Amino acid sequence: MKDSILNVSKAFDLLFHDDLNGARVLLQQQTQSDQPYHHVALALITFIEAVLSMEEQMIAKALESLLKSEEAVKQAKNALVSTGSTDSNQAIAQHWWIPGLEYDILLADLMIFQAILHFLAETISDGMKGIYKITKAYKIFSSSHQAVFSELQATNPISSLTSHADEEPGIEPFQATIQALYAKPKPHPSTLMGSSYFSGFSLSLYKRKKPGPGPSEGATPKYKAWTDDPIASLVIGGAAFGYGLFGLILSFLPPKVKKLLSWVGLNGPNTIDRTETILERNRCLRWLNFSHASCHWEMHGKLASLALLTYRSAMLKAVGWLAARDRSLQAYETLVDSLSHKTPTIEESEQGALWILHRSKLLVMKGQAEDAKRLISTRLHPTPHPNEPKNSSSLPPKFQHAVGLLYYEYALICVRLADWSSAGEAFLSMKKENAWSHVTYQFAALGCFLLVENRTEKLQKKIDDLFVELPNLFSKKKTLGREMPPHELLVTRKLAEYKAKHADLVLKGSIRTDRAECYWDSIQISPIEELGLLMAIYDESPKTTLISGIRRLSGLSPPVELDPKAIPADKTVDQVEKKEEDPGLSEEEKLSRLKLNDSRKQKDKEAAVISLSKEEQCMRDLLLAVQFLNLGQFDQSRQFLNNILRTNPSSSSTPQEPSQPDSLGGNMDYNYISAMICKALVELNELDRLLLAGSSAALSSADQPGQPPLDQNISIAEKLVDGKAPLNALTPHAKSADKDEQQRFVDLCFSKLRGADSILNSILELPESYPMRGRTESKIQLLKDEINEKIDSLNILFKLNPAK
């Protein structure tokens, strides 16, 4: 069994470094009828291929492979029942669970993978199959977790977690505790019941062993440490992984969804007490960290690593604001580092696609988007070594579907950097890499191409052809009773809006007759600008990109006046005119540039004729608000948010809590919901600025003890928001510090948190339906969890009563 686990570990290392064929060959060479572990690993590789490709044939093949593996595991378990032992009595002498638990954990793994593939099919029948499989897997993991760790609860630092910290303290002592239990003499193992798999899943399934002679009276233990014991590593690592994974997922779900799932047996933490939910989430993170750190050579340790990477890179990033961003970033960086080849001779471009993907995400989060772009570009377009033949490559064999993830991430980075041509080409490349939604990829690519300034005739021809082709790319499959997937419904709705507006402009004579059918000429707000809201593009965009986007949007008709202090004047036109007057240019070059400039001015003149509709003006206000928010211009952001919130005639919103609209048609306007969330984010980001200013004041007070007195007419808090407060204003050691002013600062910090929480609560209480309500409520609940964590940390920082 140990050789089997080691071979699977080697196969996963090959997979993580793009050698898919090598991993498959290694497992196929070692596969035997009595080694179901290999079958599970092979099925998992096929599953990963299917998820990345999203092709129906690959999904069907993966499901078939998973079902065959399930049969192999069941046969191995039945063989164990008939023989009454595993590899040897010595191998199981130190286990405190009944033999065969390892096979149930493998079955639960396979059920999770099957459920995911069923859910990807997006049909009602497949959805029911997925719920059935995931429920069985959940019950197995819950029972196995109890059987393995129930005796360790009193000395278990993971289960006894009572703080919001989600790092890894206590893992090493816990490993030692498990080792101490592993080394103790155990009763003789009881006989495994052959019907246990089919008789329901509860703790009785893995009942305690019957009293009997310990190993000191019988066989000598085969392994001294549990980490060397392959079955113990599988069971302990698998139980920790499964429990942590399910608990983490359940903690993200809103109470209504969790209540619904409880009817089928998926019982997560307390659905009302969010504090307990947060604690349970952090416990689950620790269980995953434990599996990753303790069983890194076993398959479940590697799966735990993938789960943690997904959580850090996607789930938390999607929230929009974190109570402890630096801590999460550090934890993510540690995980990314663990993926890399440690050989000094291996360059970044030679690392696996998985490492490059997450390394680039990390660089973007750190504000190094250019470095992230370079990293992925080097991997996608490697420069051959001069001494190598043209057909050779220094890179390992490519895992093609993993490369597709790199193209997608590359496209997002190019959007952040306003490299529209490269972004558009990258989105089009996604059509070759997987079959998820070609119409969505092409729609995003067209949005990028439409933002290219001074488009050439070749690019315009390409845009025309791609828009003509777009309707033919829609999926023909009906999903969950819908005509098409939700992302394609969004594209359909936007195309209908574009066509209606263009037809109106044609009737008014605002469009050239030869372009009467080209509805895309009337698009003013690019599709990629709107999709950027869903993709969280603006959160980590450079200031230059945000400023250029604000200038472009504000210049659309009717134009928006901007505060010159917030956005500096655009000098691009002046620079172009100066270049045109360059005396070193030839007459032909001057004439060419003059024609180009005249063409640009003519296009601008034509574009100015097309005014934004009311709906488009609302979207522009939302885009401007989000971009001003990420620039740190909070007052400007509020100004545009209030424009959106005032569109509701019954609105009587206050700065802290917008009122609930009576009705906004059949479905509430999603822009309204987004504006309310953005307004909460403004409050939270202002809090971060306050605390940063306060931290800077405390750090500098020791170096500058003598500061000029405060202006008595303006409070410290107000000055901090404006960045004008003296550096020692908040320092308790400063002689001139005013306790009343400090209290006002503390009150302002908590008012920001309470204000944001109040806005989010008002959204949750809305009776009307609106698009993507389930996803929105999940995001809101996560954001509220972050707010609660911040309140706790501020209580500690300010040394206040937690009831503050």
Tab-separated table of C-alpha atoms in Angstrom, residues 313-505:
chain	number	residue	atom	x	y	z
A	313	SER	CA	-7.265	33.101	-4.702
A	314	ALA	CA	-10.954	33.069	-5.552
A	315	MET	CA	-13.335	33.004	-2.612
A	316	LEU	CA	-11.774	35.686	-0.435
A	317	LYS	CA	-10.843	37.849	-3.413
A	318	ALA	CA	-14.467	37.914	-4.529
A	319	VAL	CA	-15.637	39.458	-1.253
A	320	GLY	CA	-14.318	42.918	-2.144
A	321	TRP	CA	-12.865	43.810	1.272
A	322	LEU	CA	-10.961	41.820	3.881
A	323	ALA	CA	-10.615	42.426	7.582
A	324	ALA	CA	-7.004	41.208	7.506
A	325	ARG	CA	-5.852	41.324	3.899
A	326	ASP	CA	-2.129	41.140	4.691
A	327	ARG	CA	-2.629	37.974	6.710
A	328	SER	CA	-4.576	36.299	3.918
A	329	LEU	CA	-2.017	37.409	1.346
A	330	GLN	CA	0.806	35.939	3.404
A	331	ALA	CA	-1.042	32.634	3.793
A	332	TYR	CA	-1.671	32.537	0.036
A	333	GLU	CA	1.991	33.260	-0.733
A	334	THR	CA	3.084	30.398	1.524
A	335	LEU	CA	0.794	28.014	-0.355
A	336	VAL	CA	2.048	29.210	-3.742
A	337	ASP	CA	5.665	28.744	-2.676
A	338	SER	CA	4.910	25.154	-1.684
A	339	LEU	CA	3.899	24.385	-5.291
A	340	SER	CA	7.165	25.387	-6.932
A	341	HIS	CA	10.069	23.204	-7.958
A	342	LYS	CA	12.853	23.843	-5.467
A	343	THR	CA	15.665	23.068	-7.926
A	344	PRO	CA	17.768	26.242	-8.395
A	345	THR	CA	18.326	25.527	-12.098
A	346	ILE	CA	14.615	25.686	-12.926
A	347	GLU	CA	13.473	29.109	-14.106
A	348	GLU	CA	10.048	30.600	-13.502
A	349	SER	CA	8.866	29.857	-17.040
A	350	GLU	CA	9.731	26.168	-16.548
A	351	GLN	CA	7.513	25.788	-13.491
A	352	GLY	CA	4.159	24.061	-13.790
A	353	ALA	CA	1.141	25.916	-15.122
A	354	LEU	CA	-0.569	25.648	-11.733
A	355	TRP	CA	2.300	27.469	-9.996
A	356	ILE	CA	2.518	30.113	-12.733
A	357	LEU	CA	-1.239	30.680	-12.522
A	358	HIS	CA	-1.252	31.270	-8.779
A	359	ARG	CA	2.040	33.152	-8.786
A	360	SER	CA	0.593	35.590	-11.320
A	361	LYS	CA	-2.569	35.990	-9.217
A	362	LEU	CA	-0.386	36.726	-6.207
A	363	LEU	CA	1.619	39.339	-8.118
A	364	VAL	CA	-1.605	41.048	-9.205
A	365	MET	CA	-2.823	41.136	-5.594
A	366	LYS	CA	0.469	42.768	-4.647
A	367	GLY	CA	0.017	45.457	-7.295
A	368	GLN	CA	2.596	43.995	-9.687
A	369	ALA	CA	0.376	43.389	-12.715
A	370	GLU	CA	3.165	44.038	-15.230
A	371	ASP	CA	5.313	41.330	-13.628
A	372	ALA	CA	2.348	38.957	-13.667
A	373	LYS	CA	1.792	39.635	-17.360
A	374	ARG	CA	5.462	39.006	-18.123
A	375	LEU	CA	5.446	35.735	-16.167
A	376	ILE	CA	2.469	34.266	-18.026
A	377	SER	CA	3.595	35.627	-21.387
A	378	THR	CA	6.987	33.954	-20.981
A	379	ARG	CA	5.229	30.649	-20.271
A	380	LEU	CA	2.747	30.928	-23.129
A	381	HIS	CA	5.263	32.252	-25.662
A	382	PRO	CA	8.676	30.899	-24.631
A	383	THR	CA	11.789	32.105	-26.437
A	384	PRO	CA	13.711	29.069	-27.745
A	385	HIS	CA	17.327	28.672	-26.721
A	386	PRO	CA	19.720	29.531	-29.603
A	387	ASN	CA	21.437	26.118	-29.332
A	388	GLU	CA	18.197	24.138	-29.426
A	389	PRO	CA	16.551	22.821	-32.613
A	390	LYS	CA	13.546	24.782	-33.779
A	391	ASN	CA	11.110	21.974	-32.993
A	392	SER	CA	12.367	21.361	-29.454
A	393	SER	CA	11.274	23.063	-26.255
A	394	SER	CA	12.928	23.469	-22.895
A	395	LEU	CA	9.537	23.286	-21.197
A	396	PRO	CA	7.986	20.067	-19.863
A	397	PRO	CA	5.154	18.502	-21.901
A	398	LYS	CA	2.171	20.816	-21.780
A	399	PHE	CA	-1.033	20.023	-19.959
A	400	GLN	CA	-3.117	21.717	-22.625
A	401	HIS	CA	-6.203	22.392	-20.541
A	402	ALA	CA	-4.111	23.884	-17.749
A	403	VAL	CA	-2.587	26.222	-20.322
A	404	GLY	CA	-6.137	27.404	-21.006
A	405	LEU	CA	-6.291	28.732	-17.442
A	406	LEU	CA	-3.143	30.734	-18.148
A	407	TYR	CA	-4.737	32.306	-21.222
A	408	TYR	CA	-7.757	33.319	-19.168
A	409	GLU	CA	-5.643	34.827	-16.393
A	410	TYR	CA	-3.489	36.556	-19.014
A	411	ALA	CA	-6.619	38.091	-20.541
A	412	LEU	CA	-7.744	39.450	-17.158
A	413	ILE	CA	-4.307	40.934	-16.485
A	414	CYS	CA	-4.269	42.626	-19.899
A	415	VAL	CA	-7.694	44.108	-19.145
A	416	ARG	CA	-6.331	45.500	-15.873
A	417	LEU	CA	-3.438	47.051	-17.793
A	418	ALA	CA	-5.726	48.367	-20.573
A	419	ASP	CA	-3.798	46.318	-23.150
A	420	TRP	CA	-6.968	45.800	-25.120
A	421	SER	CA	-5.556	44.092	-28.213
A	422	SER	CA	-3.688	41.462	-26.196
A	423	ALA	CA	-6.699	40.922	-23.930
A	424	GLY	CA	-8.998	40.389	-26.898
A	425	GLU	CA	-6.677	37.871	-28.523
A	426	ALA	CA	-6.302	35.998	-25.224
A	427	PHE	CA	-10.083	35.702	-24.829
A	428	LEU	CA	-10.344	34.371	-28.380
A	429	SER	CA	-7.622	31.824	-27.578
A	430	MET	CA	-9.876	30.461	-24.842
A	431	LYS	CA	-12.197	29.127	-27.548
A	432	LYS	CA	-9.425	26.726	-28.558
A	433	GLU	CA	-8.628	25.676	-24.989
A	434	ASN	CA	-12.024	24.619	-23.622
A	435	ALA	CA	-15.665	24.327	-24.546
A	436	TRP	CA	-17.221	26.250	-21.654
A	437	SER	CA	-18.963	29.131	-23.482
A	438	HIS	CA	-17.490	30.309	-26.751
A	439	VAL	CA	-20.071	33.061	-27.068
A	440	THR	CA	-19.039	34.527	-23.699
A	441	TYR	CA	-15.339	34.408	-24.577
A	442	GLN	CA	-15.980	36.081	-27.937
A	443	PHE	CA	-18.265	38.683	-26.371
A	444	ALA	CA	-15.508	39.592	-23.907
A	445	ALA	CA	-12.940	39.713	-26.721
A	446	LEU	CA	-15.137	42.071	-28.728
A	447	GLY	CA	-15.507	44.300	-25.699
A	448	CYS	CA	-11.722	44.594	-25.590
A	449	PHE	CA	-11.355	45.298	-29.313
A	450	LEU	CA	-13.995	48.045	-29.138
A	451	LEU	CA	-11.782	49.942	-26.671
A	452	VAL	CA	-8.762	49.969	-28.987
A	453	GLU	CA	-8.139	53.578	-29.990
A	454	ASN	CA	-7.508	54.458	-33.649
A	455	ARG	CA	-8.564	51.028	-34.884
A	456	THR	CA	-7.091	49.949	-38.200
A	457	GLU	CA	-9.284	48.820	-41.071
A	458	LYS	CA	-8.065	45.267	-40.474
A	459	LEU	CA	-9.165	45.326	-36.843
A	460	GLN	CA	-12.516	46.898	-37.747
A	461	LYS	CA	-13.086	44.146	-40.309
A	462	LYS	CA	-12.258	41.580	-37.628
A	463	ILE	CA	-14.740	43.178	-35.216
A	464	ASP	CA	-17.454	43.146	-37.874
A	465	ASP	CA	-16.871	39.474	-38.669
A	466	LEU	CA	-16.808	38.421	-35.022
A	467	PHE	CA	-20.080	40.221	-34.251
A	468	VAL	CA	-21.726	38.590	-37.274
A	469	GLU	CA	-20.547	35.179	-36.051
A	470	LEU	CA	-21.619	35.745	-32.432
A	471	PRO	CA	-25.280	34.543	-32.649
A	472	ASN	CA	-24.117	31.174	-34.007
A	473	LEU	CA	-22.079	30.432	-30.876
A	474	PHE	CA	-24.915	30.233	-28.361
A	475	SER	CA	-25.357	26.926	-26.569
A	476	LYS	CA	-28.207	24.761	-27.791
A	477	LYS	CA	-28.506	22.935	-24.447
A	478	LYS	CA	-31.301	23.822	-22.023
A	479	THR	CA	-30.141	23.924	-18.408
A	480	LEU	CA	-32.271	23.531	-15.276
A	481	GLY	CA	-35.405	24.523	-17.157
A	482	ARG	CA	-33.772	27.612	-18.674
A	483	GLU	CA	-33.360	28.256	-22.374
A	484	MET	CA	-29.618	28.777	-21.910
A	485	PRO	CA	-26.974	29.245	-19.185
A	486	PRO	CA	-27.162	32.500	-17.179
A	487	HIS	CA	-23.944	33.948	-18.618
A	488	GLU	CA	-25.296	33.460	-22.124
A	489	LEU	CA	-28.606	34.999	-21.095
A	490	LEU	CA	-26.610	38.094	-20.119
A	491	VAL	CA	-25.031	38.219	-23.586
A	492	THR	CA	-28.451	37.784	-25.194
A	493	ARG	CA	-29.915	40.642	-23.156
A	494	LYS	CA	-27.024	42.978	-23.977
A	495	LEU	CA	-27.226	42.212	-27.705
A	496	ALA	CA	-30.952	42.971	-27.666
A	497	GLU	CA	-30.262	46.322	-25.980
A	498	TYR	CA	-27.555	47.195	-28.511
A	499	LYS	CA	-29.793	46.326	-31.459
A	500	ALA	CA	-32.760	48.303	-30.125
A	501	LYS	CA	-30.645	51.401	-29.564
A	502	HIS	CA	-28.996	51.096	-32.974
A	503	ALA	CA	-32.351	50.732	-34.742
A	504	ASP	CA	-33.557	53.908	-33.045
A	505	LEU	CA	-30.438	55.780	-34.151
